[in-house]
Amino acid sequence: MSIILDKVNYVYSEKTAYEIQALKNINLKIDDGEFIGVIGHTGSGKSTLIQHLNGLIKASSGGIYYNGQDIYDSDYKLKELRGKVGLVFQYPEHQLFEATVFADVCFGPRNRGFSRKDSELKAFAALRSVGLSEDFWYRSPFELSGGQKRRAAIAGVLAMEPEALVLDEPTAGLDPKGRDEILDLVAKLHRERQMTVILVSHSMEDVAKYVQRLIVMNRGSILYDGTPGEVFAHYRELEEVGLAAPQVTYLMHELRKRGIPAAGTATTLDEAKQSILQAFSAKHGSVQR
Amino acid sequence: MNFIEARKLVHEYIRRDEDDNVESILTALDGVDLDVKEGEFVAILGHNGSGKSTLAKHLNVLLKASSGTLWVNGKDTKDESSLWDIRQSAGMVFQNPDNQIIASVVEEDVAFGPENIGVPTSEIWKRVERSLKSVGMIQYREHSPNRLSGGQKQRVAIAGVMAMEPKCIVLDEPTAMLDPNGRREVLDAVGQLNKEKGVTIILITHYMEEVIRADRVYVMDNGKVVMHGTPRAIFSQVDALKSYRLDVPQITLLAYELRKAGVPVPEGILTRQELVEALCRLF
Ligand SMILES: Nc1ncnc2c1ncn2[C@@H]1O[C@H](COP(=O)(O)OP(=O)(O)OP(=O)(O)O)[C@@H](O)[C@H]1O
Ligand SMILES: Nc1ncnc2c1ncn2[C@@H]1O[C@H](COP(=O)(O)OP(=O)(O)OP(=O)(O)O)[C@@H](O)[C@H]1O
Ligand SMILES: [Mg+2]
Ligand SMILES: [Mg+2]
């Protein structure tokens, strides 16, 4: 099972003075059960790209195949695809429209054809899993704080129990604890239910910590596609395209330049800690790890 | 008098049913004291729903206190006749840029604020150009703001407030949708306004790294101010911050973990440079 993008191009406002080619010849194969991160400068085409995955945006040219089926075939059920590929929008405001948070979260499973009762059960479970206090379940989404809206929007997609989860900057606006909780939850769904996850993020630290494969977008094209370690080794090139490496990657590079024999490729706090401790105990005797 | 002074500020969101009976009360601000000097750079941290945006909306009188007092630029926010003055002196960048896009062309959108406060036309266009340049959006000046990416919209919103040249700018999570480069550019632009023009800055953020350059930090928890001090003093209290659902910059956390594991680096490290120097002394 997989999602394949074959020579996908997308042009906004085609044939007007404001024509913008947002995606240029994208070839991409996403295997079942992968955990993929997508990074790229603002306007690089990340949101445009992922809205193709559930058919919300139709490619100007090129093809998209979900589990071997052409989603642009006239008899393909695009509506079902939206339930299978759950998309959490960049702005929760674009997703929340019912009178109460609870009704909103029920909408997805109802739409996928679950019974009313099942939909409600799924909604309860999803709301609980994103850590939104019960006090807010029956409020209007517009009375929520930014981070609370974000949680409600994520719950709405989780309640559909999609096969693949696509998240467009899901942690923007979450407090640090909430950011860890949501990403841990996503990682758990990936681990336990083998859910395919595609995470768009501006946090280099978060993608380094969570994803297995990292795709870098630059001006509508794919610039790199590899493990976080491989991608962040290009930190100079990443800077040229508006990005950066995680803070600890720079730290390790500087330490090596100053003659401290610590590994140069750490991308997470844990890796950095381990290699500094190793270098330290080699010199000063053992420390507690 | 301080530029901003809040005393025991309380805000209750009250919901009423059709017959105007109170259905529920949510106390979003619960006796907040806040002091910001003119020209200061103050950051506000706090968990989701702790009351940050509610507080920000009081600073330019989009909301009114249930009780307590708030002065901005020497004016009591309860005084209706000062409303215009206060809004002019405290510009606001909202959490969601969609809520503040007004015009159908980027440069008109940025010009809207200064136009509204009576800046002469020739001056307006200079300001529009300057502020769009400083957020890196000048090449989009003739585009439609509705057709920009999330981060691009956010930059336009920031340019709009900069063009008004208010004495104080309140930024509610201005970098939430920006790439690392954009985040740095926006913070540099804000820092420059603060240092060179003496603009008072109130920055609300969930990115701990951004707080390092503030003069002082306030930490909110459930509508109350629970900590305030310099970034170094605040970030040396790792466990307290975690108990408020917050964190410290990644480098500070690494230094803290290394100390716990027996590497004697000093407390209160904030930047990469500080940690490199501290480690080099040990090797
Ligand atoms: N509705 C639209 N109409 C016209 N152009 C658009 C529209 N939405 C996006 N664009 C343009 O397409 C390009 C890609 O935008 P997209 O939203 O995919 O970027 P992104 O990588 O998600 O950026 P960000 O990190 O800021 O969210 C940008 O140049 C943007 O200006
Ligand atoms: N218009 C409203 N009506 C009713 N309650 C509201 C309204 N706006 C906010 N609240 C509630 O007031 C509390 C404080 O919200 P506020 O938006 O100030 O939080 P915040 O600190 O900005 O959070 P975040 O980091 O998520 O943006 C929250 O519990 C929220 O649900
Ligand atoms: Mg986007
Ligand atoms: Mg807020």
XYZ file of C-alpha atoms and ligand atoms in Angstrom:
636
model
C 0.000 0.000 0.000
C 1.298 3.424 -0.833
C 0.663 6.928 -2.046
C 2.441 7.805 -5.278
C 2.762 11.243 -6.809
C 3.830 11.099 -10.426
C 5.127 14.301 -12.073
C 2.703 16.495 -10.161
C 2.545 20.173 -11.079
C 0.273 22.750 -9.521
C -0.338 26.294 -10.672
C -2.439 28.816 -8.704
C -4.447 31.425 -10.635
C -3.506 29.809 -13.913
C -3.468 32.121 -16.925
C -3.757 35.319 -14.903
C -1.180 37.972 -14.080
C -0.767 36.357 -10.641
C -0.015 32.884 -11.885
C 2.208 31.030 -9.411
C 3.615 27.580 -9.956
C 3.461 26.200 -6.437
C 4.566 22.633 -7.267
C 7.048 21.654 -9.950
C 7.317 18.107 -11.156
C 6.915 16.353 -7.818
C 7.706 12.631 -7.802
C 7.148 10.985 -4.477
C 6.413 7.541 -3.113
C 5.062 7.252 0.403
C 4.996 3.729 1.731
C 2.480 2.369 4.155
C 3.499 3.010 7.747
C 6.160 5.629 7.074
C 6.646 8.610 9.404
C 7.652 11.480 7.138
C 8.513 15.086 7.920
C 8.172 17.914 5.409
C 10.100 21.145 5.924
C 10.635 24.135 3.668
C 10.630 27.936 3.642
C 7.303 29.780 3.808
C 5.696 29.596 0.413
C 7.767 26.578 -0.663
C 4.620 24.567 -1.408
C 4.208 22.342 1.664
C 0.519 23.042 2.238
C -0.195 22.842 -1.474
C 1.592 19.492 -1.655
C -0.219 17.843 1.209
C -3.639 19.038 0.093
C -3.075 16.891 -2.980
C -2.783 13.791 -0.841
C -6.482 13.660 0.036
C -7.666 15.118 -3.236
C -8.583 18.525 -1.850
C -6.473 20.176 -4.535
C -6.353 18.658 -7.990
C -2.985 18.642 -9.719
C -2.699 20.886 -12.795
C -0.889 17.967 -14.366
C 0.508 14.616 -13.279
C -1.069 11.718 -11.427
C -1.736 10.567 -7.874
C -2.223 6.929 -6.966
C -3.595 5.756 -3.642
C -3.007 2.045 -3.073
C -2.532 1.586 -6.780
C -5.697 3.422 -7.787
C -5.689 6.615 -9.804
C -7.532 9.130 -7.642
C -8.340 11.243 -10.688
C -10.257 8.407 -12.382
C -13.822 9.493 -13.015
C -15.218 6.634 -10.936
C -12.772 7.007 -8.016
C -14.560 7.890 -4.771
C -12.727 11.029 -3.684
C -15.058 11.472 -0.736
C -13.848 8.171 0.716
C -10.258 9.209 0.218
C -10.854 12.242 2.464
C -11.808 9.842 5.239
C -8.820 7.588 4.666
C -6.270 10.375 4.472
C -7.026 12.595 7.442
C -5.777 16.140 6.955
C -5.304 18.590 9.821
C -5.177 22.092 8.353
C -2.540 24.695 9.078
C -5.184 26.970 10.596
C -7.716 25.270 12.852
C -10.153 28.062 11.967
C -10.369 26.569 8.471
C -11.602 23.319 9.878
C -13.900 24.141 12.792
C -17.395 25.168 11.815
C -19.995 23.387 13.939
C -21.782 25.014 16.874
C -19.895 23.045 19.511
C -16.515 21.404 19.688
C -18.142 18.031 20.253
C -20.394 18.319 17.196
C -17.357 19.294 15.208
C -15.383 16.245 16.242
C -18.378 13.970 15.512
C -18.628 15.341 11.996
C -15.698 13.371 10.559
C -16.714 9.885 11.715
C -20.384 10.596 10.810
C -19.270 11.611 7.367
C -17.273 8.406 7.040
C -20.472 6.489 7.653
C -20.103 5.452 11.293
C -23.330 5.301 13.296
C -24.238 8.202 15.522
C -23.354 6.268 18.664
C -20.008 5.043 17.291
C -19.171 8.516 16.081
C -19.810 9.935 19.533
C -17.673 7.280 21.177
C -14.859 8.000 18.764
C -15.252 11.713 19.413
C -15.000 11.243 23.176
C -11.887 9.136 22.804
C -10.257 11.567 20.391
C -10.999 14.619 22.544
C -9.572 12.878 25.551
C -6.450 11.821 23.669
C -5.559 15.380 22.627
C -5.834 16.640 26.180
C -8.712 19.074 25.753
C -10.448 19.428 29.094
C -14.135 18.400 29.194
C -15.046 21.947 30.182
C -14.576 22.934 26.555
C -16.326 20.097 24.727
C -19.697 21.799 24.529
C -18.424 25.302 23.871
C -18.312 27.013 20.527
C -14.926 26.495 18.848
C -14.680 30.271 18.609
C -14.587 30.631 22.372
C -11.411 28.580 22.611
C -7.859 29.846 22.931
C -5.488 29.280 20.009
C -3.984 26.091 21.425
C -7.373 24.721 22.466
C -8.683 25.202 18.896
C -5.647 23.353 17.602
C -6.411 20.398 19.854
C -10.044 20.363 18.760
C -9.013 20.345 15.093
C -6.623 17.439 15.631
C -9.282 15.496 17.551
C -11.677 15.983 14.638
C -9.331 14.184 12.280
C -8.263 11.463 14.723
C -11.921 10.600 15.376
C -12.255 9.563 11.708
C -9.621 6.886 12.323
C -7.883 7.541 9.027
C -5.306 5.208 7.480
C -2.902 8.055 6.935
C -2.579 11.176 9.023
C -1.386 14.396 7.400
C -0.654 17.253 9.786
C 0.113 20.778 8.589
C 2.125 22.451 11.358
C 0.055 20.786 14.071
C 2.148 22.118 16.927
C 2.098 25.793 15.935
C 0.473 27.538 18.872
C 0.734 24.649 21.307
C 2.508 25.148 24.613
C 5.750 23.146 24.975
C 4.152 20.378 27.015
C 1.240 20.213 24.587
C 3.655 20.023 21.661
C 5.345 16.993 23.190
C 2.005 15.411 24.100
C 0.581 15.761 20.582
C 3.741 14.520 18.871
C 3.994 11.615 21.310
C 0.381 10.776 20.540
C 1.084 10.833 16.802
C 4.187 8.691 17.306
C 2.104 6.222 19.299
C -0.525 5.973 16.554
C 2.277 5.377 14.107
C 3.858 2.700 16.284
C 0.775 0.874 17.470
C -1.549 1.193 14.497
C 1.123 1.429 11.803
C -0.519 4.655 10.701
C 1.255 6.509 7.913
C 2.120 9.984 9.187
C 3.128 13.067 7.239
C 4.145 15.963 9.431
C 4.708 19.453 8.048
C 6.714 21.494 10.505
C 8.845 24.576 10.962
C 10.483 23.070 14.029
C 13.749 21.437 13.039
C 14.022 20.067 16.580
C 10.664 18.315 16.336
C 11.262 16.659 12.973
C 14.730 15.566 14.068
C 13.253 13.896 17.105
C 10.262 12.168 15.528
C 10.454 11.401 11.820
C 12.239 8.620 9.955
C 12.351 10.329 6.613
C 12.616 14.033 5.940
C 11.595 15.825 2.753
C 12.817 19.352 2.096
C 10.772 21.580 -0.191
C 12.313 24.539 -1.961
C 10.361 26.784 -4.329
C 7.925 24.071 -5.283
C 10.480 21.292 -5.766
C 11.906 18.573 -3.576
C 15.448 19.537 -2.581
C 16.352 16.674 -0.245
C 14.746 13.405 0.741
C 16.556 11.312 3.357
C 16.927 10.555 7.054
C 17.084 13.598 9.367
C 20.786 12.872 9.910
C 21.477 12.927 6.171
C 19.395 16.024 5.543
C 20.762 18.090 8.427
C 24.327 17.312 7.361
C 23.519 19.848 4.609
C 22.967 22.581 7.155
C 24.762 25.223 5.103
C 22.585 24.536 2.070
C 19.496 24.476 4.281
C 20.318 27.963 5.528
C 20.417 29.182 1.945
C 16.808 28.079 1.511
C 15.451 29.678 4.685
C 15.916 26.688 6.970
C 18.405 25.615 9.600
C 19.603 22.576 11.486
C 18.556 21.885 15.080
C 20.476 23.935 17.660
C 22.376 20.880 18.905
C 23.679 20.086 15.414
C 25.403 23.480 15.332
C 26.657 22.963 18.853
C 28.347 19.687 17.933
C 29.953 21.214 14.861
C 31.385 24.036 16.931
C 32.679 21.663 19.581
C 34.517 19.659 16.951
C 35.976 22.808 15.454
C 37.294 23.670 18.911
C 38.996 20.301 19.130
C 36.547 18.416 21.340
C 36.137 14.933 19.925
C 32.320 14.801 19.968
C 30.385 13.277 17.097
C 29.400 15.777 14.455
C 26.063 14.393 13.404
C 23.799 14.720 16.440
C 20.359 16.031 15.533
C 18.572 15.443 18.819
C 19.218 16.507 22.381
C 19.706 12.913 23.438
C 22.334 12.176 20.785
C 24.208 15.357 21.689
C 24.093 14.536 25.378
C 25.365 11.009 24.839
C 28.315 12.009 22.703
C 29.375 14.846 25.014
C 29.158 12.509 28.001
C 31.238 9.955 26.134
C 33.929 12.506 25.318
C 33.823 13.819 28.883
C 34.216 10.431 30.548
C 37.010 9.478 28.148
C 38.904 12.453 29.540
C 37.764 12.676 33.171
C 36.667 9.147 34.067
C 33.143 7.865 34.119
C 30.044 9.929 34.777
C 26.500 8.790 35.368
C 24.551 8.369 32.125
C 4.554 56.026 35.574
C 5.227 52.867 33.617
C 4.092 52.618 30.024
C 1.813 49.754 31.000
C 0.511 49.199 34.492
C -2.031 46.559 35.377
C -3.309 46.182 38.923
C -5.406 43.181 39.970
C -6.749 42.927 36.437
C -9.611 40.436 36.158
C -11.359 39.253 33.025
C -14.387 37.004 33.087
C -15.892 35.549 29.935
C -19.556 35.331 30.835
C -21.978 33.229 28.857
C -25.690 33.942 29.092
C -28.708 32.010 27.891
C -31.581 33.535 25.859
C -33.120 35.051 28.985
C -29.839 36.752 29.867
C -29.237 34.499 32.854
C -25.605 33.706 33.474
C -24.870 30.213 32.236
C -21.179 30.013 32.969
C -18.267 32.203 33.969
C -14.708 31.589 32.913
C -12.102 33.659 34.719
C -9.382 34.135 32.094
C -7.432 36.798 34.004
C -7.353 36.444 37.732
C -5.730 39.444 39.414
C -2.890 40.206 37.013
C -0.235 42.788 37.942
C 1.969 43.855 35.049
C 4.517 46.656 34.783
C 6.228 47.517 31.537
C 8.533 50.500 31.235
C 8.659 52.582 28.090
C 11.211 51.058 25.715
C 11.262 47.704 27.475
C 11.098 44.324 25.713
C 8.873 42.009 27.711
C 7.988 38.420 26.820
C 4.929 36.571 28.096
C 4.892 32.794 28.418
C 2.117 30.509 29.579
C 0.250 27.299 28.794
C -2.617 27.176 26.302
C -5.573 28.948 27.800
C -3.535 30.674 30.509
C -4.867 34.090 29.472
C -2.105 35.574 27.296
C -4.276 36.603 24.353
C -6.944 37.885 26.701
C -4.338 40.068 28.376
C -3.054 41.272 25.003
C -6.578 42.273 23.959
C -6.851 44.403 27.069
C -3.703 46.291 26.139
C -5.396 47.861 23.159
C -8.838 47.812 24.680
C -10.496 45.191 22.554
C -11.686 43.777 25.864
C -12.659 45.559 29.054
C -11.727 44.514 32.548
C -14.316 42.899 34.793
C -12.422 44.475 37.663
C -9.036 45.958 38.434
C -7.288 48.708 36.516
C -5.063 49.027 33.505
C -3.147 52.087 32.379
C -1.524 52.281 28.967
C 0.649 55.252 28.076
C -0.609 57.084 31.152
C -4.272 56.607 30.266
C -6.827 54.596 32.171
C -8.349 52.061 29.767
C -11.738 52.536 31.467
C -11.852 56.077 30.160
C -13.818 55.927 26.872
C -12.292 59.147 25.603
C -8.759 57.636 25.627
C -9.662 54.677 23.444
C -8.341 56.242 20.249
C -5.106 57.361 21.906
C -4.449 53.951 23.360
C -5.096 52.069 20.127
C -2.761 54.458 18.368
C 0.009 53.947 20.904
C -0.287 50.159 21.198
C -0.333 48.268 17.892
C -1.304 44.642 17.866
C -0.345 41.619 15.765
C -2.929 38.894 16.288
C -2.441 35.190 16.673
C -4.165 34.388 13.354
C -3.218 36.736 10.497
C -6.459 35.907 8.653
C -8.295 37.982 11.234
C -6.466 41.140 10.365
C -6.275 41.180 6.603
C -8.403 44.033 5.341
C -7.444 45.079 1.822
C -7.223 43.040 -1.373
C -3.684 44.117 -2.235
C -0.717 43.639 0.098
C 0.551 47.221 -0.006
C -2.921 48.645 0.585
C -3.304 46.327 3.512
C -0.099 47.635 5.041
C -1.116 51.241 4.252
C -4.481 50.843 5.965
C -3.186 51.369 9.501
C -1.146 54.541 8.884
C -3.933 55.940 6.673
C -6.380 55.425 9.462
C -4.336 57.422 11.924
C -3.913 60.321 9.497
C -0.332 59.883 8.290
C 0.258 62.061 5.168
C 0.112 60.105 1.903
C 3.717 60.562 0.785
C 4.913 59.403 4.199
C 2.572 56.386 4.090
C 4.197 54.945 1.000
C 7.655 55.357 2.460
C 6.564 53.482 5.545
C 4.857 50.769 3.517
C 7.989 50.187 1.539
C 10.230 50.206 4.592
C 8.126 47.801 6.613
C 7.518 45.388 3.735
C 11.265 45.322 3.141
C 12.057 44.622 6.755
C 9.786 41.555 6.782
C 11.077 40.389 3.393
C 7.767 40.754 1.525
C 8.448 43.705 -0.784
C 8.271 41.527 -3.893
C 4.675 40.617 -2.989
C 3.480 44.224 -2.669
C 0.982 43.910 -5.500
C -0.274 40.449 -4.620
C -3.555 39.570 -2.966
C -3.015 38.796 0.743
C -5.626 36.049 0.598
C -3.485 34.135 -1.820
C -0.355 34.062 0.284
C 0.961 31.116 2.262
C 0.449 31.069 6.039
C 3.854 32.486 6.864
C 3.661 35.133 4.180
C 0.350 36.399 5.591
C 1.874 36.628 9.009
C 4.707 38.787 7.712
C 2.274 41.149 6.011
C 0.340 41.519 9.262
C 3.545 42.413 11.077
C 4.482 44.959 8.398
C 1.043 46.544 8.810
C 1.624 47.256 12.475
C 5.207 48.386 11.928
C 3.991 50.957 9.387
C 1.871 52.602 12.081
C 5.028 53.197 14.112
C 3.222 52.906 17.441
C 5.048 53.478 20.732
C 4.339 49.893 21.691
C 3.785 46.736 19.680
C 2.020 43.710 21.121
C 2.791 40.542 19.174
C 0.681 37.464 19.868
C 2.679 34.445 18.642
C 3.952 36.292 15.568
C 6.311 33.544 14.467
C 4.097 30.499 14.962
C 3.877 29.888 11.194
C 7.315 31.081 10.103
C 10.330 29.128 8.869
C 13.566 29.465 10.880
C 14.842 32.234 8.642
C 11.576 34.150 8.767
C 11.462 33.762 12.511
C 14.897 35.282 12.821
C 14.065 38.108 10.392
C 10.900 39.041 12.238
C 12.604 38.935 15.631
C 15.516 40.975 14.299
C 13.095 43.558 12.916
C 11.276 43.706 16.235
C 14.561 43.871 18.167
C 15.749 46.692 15.953
C 12.567 48.730 16.529
C 13.098 48.212 20.225
C 16.796 49.106 20.331
C 16.953 51.878 17.751
C 13.559 53.503 18.038
C 12.800 52.667 21.661
C 9.541 50.930 20.757
C 8.100 49.022 23.704
C 7.648 45.355 22.800
C 5.326 42.786 24.332
C 6.006 39.383 22.792
C 3.747 36.409 23.461
C 5.318 33.151 22.346
C 5.595 29.407 22.853
C 9.178 29.337 21.520
C 11.516 29.545 24.466
C 14.478 30.542 22.258
C 12.725 33.780 21.323
C 12.501 34.906 24.896
C 16.254 35.092 25.415
C 16.521 38.577 23.977
C 13.742 40.035 26.141
C 14.611 42.297 29.067
C 12.084 40.545 31.265
C 9.756 37.577 31.136
C 6.332 37.060 32.682
C 4.990 33.538 33.141
C 1.233 33.009 33.317
C -0.643 30.035 34.705
C -4.449 29.818 34.846
C -4.962 33.562 34.562
C -2.329 34.478 37.132
C 1.228 35.757 36.864
C 3.315 33.101 38.597
C 6.901 34.128 37.751
C 8.673 37.167 36.429
C 12.298 38.097 36.010
C 15.148 38.192 33.524
C 15.332 35.357 30.984
C 18.371 33.974 32.791
C 16.639 33.939 36.159
C 13.492 32.376 34.690
C 15.286 29.727 32.629
C 17.421 28.599 35.538
C 14.192 27.220 37.082
C 13.759 24.257 34.773
C 11.537 22.197 37.067
C 9.219 25.076 37.949
C 8.788 25.915 34.266
C 7.977 22.311 33.445
C 5.342 22.290 36.150
C 3.692 25.175 34.269
C 3.743 23.134 31.008
C 6.653 25.206 29.716
C 10.222 24.400 28.825
C 13.627 26.028 28.428
C 15.630 26.575 25.215
C 17.101 23.334 23.845
C 20.653 24.439 24.657
C 19.668 25.324 28.248
C 18.015 21.932 28.602
C 21.107 20.150 27.285
C 23.302 22.066 29.754
C 20.891 21.151 32.553
C 20.943 17.457 31.586
C 24.727 17.459 31.351
C 24.970 18.974 34.836
C 22.622 16.343 36.197
C 24.857 13.667 34.659
C 27.918 15.096 36.405
C 29.442 17.461 33.841
C 30.137 20.642 35.817
C 28.847 23.309 33.398
C 27.526 26.450 35.116
C 23.825 27.082 35.722
C 21.745 29.438 33.595
C 23.317 28.822 30.192
C 21.133 30.359 27.486
C 23.036 30.374 24.217
C 25.049 27.964 22.123
C 28.108 30.171 22.463
C 27.927 30.049 26.256
C 27.711 26.262 26.251
C 30.598 25.885 23.780
C 32.784 28.102 25.969
C 31.800 26.282 29.154
C 32.537 22.874 27.613
C 35.852 24.001 26.136
C 36.993 24.990 29.613
C 36.378 21.397 30.737
C 38.382 19.731 27.964
N -4.955 30.315 -2.698
C -3.823 30.693 -3.314
N -3.865 31.421 -4.453
C -2.741 31.799 -5.106
N -1.481 31.487 -4.669
C -1.376 30.770 -3.547
C -2.525 30.333 -2.801
N -2.110 29.623 -1.724
C -0.746 29.625 -1.789
N -0.308 30.316 -2.871
C 1.100 30.502 -3.284
O 1.651 29.229 -3.563
C 2.959 29.104 -3.015
C 3.012 27.896 -2.076
O 2.145 28.134 -0.965
P 1.943 27.075 0.206
O 0.793 27.578 1.039
O 1.845 25.715 -0.354
O 3.324 27.238 0.986
P 3.821 26.600 2.368
O 5.093 25.903 2.100
O 2.728 25.826 3.003
O 4.142 27.907 3.213
P 3.974 28.216 4.804
O 5.112 27.594 5.500
O 4.059 29.724 4.877
O 2.634 27.716 5.230
C 3.260 30.448 -2.343
O 4.059 31.210 -3.193
C 1.912 31.103 -2.150
O 2.021 32.502 -2.257
N -14.349 34.612 23.350
C -14.255 33.795 24.400
N -15.354 33.373 25.068
C -15.263 32.542 26.132
N -14.093 32.062 26.632
C -12.958 32.449 26.013
C -12.972 33.323 24.873
N -11.684 33.520 24.471
C -10.913 32.803 25.309
N -11.659 32.161 26.234
C -11.169 31.291 27.321
O -10.348 32.063 28.189
C -9.176 31.331 28.576
C -7.932 32.139 28.205
O -7.859 32.206 26.785
P -6.675 32.973 26.023
O -7.050 32.979 24.586
O -6.419 34.270 26.683
O -5.465 31.965 26.302
P -3.962 31.990 25.745
O -3.057 32.034 26.935
O -3.805 33.035 24.719
O -3.861 30.527 25.102
P -3.113 29.994 23.760
O -1.678 29.807 24.113
O -3.774 28.678 23.505
O -3.340 30.989 22.668
C -9.255 29.985 27.868
O -9.670 28.993 28.768
C -10.289 30.188 26.773
O -11.055 29.018 26.548
Mg 1.615 26.115 4.710
Mg -3.479 32.996 22.636
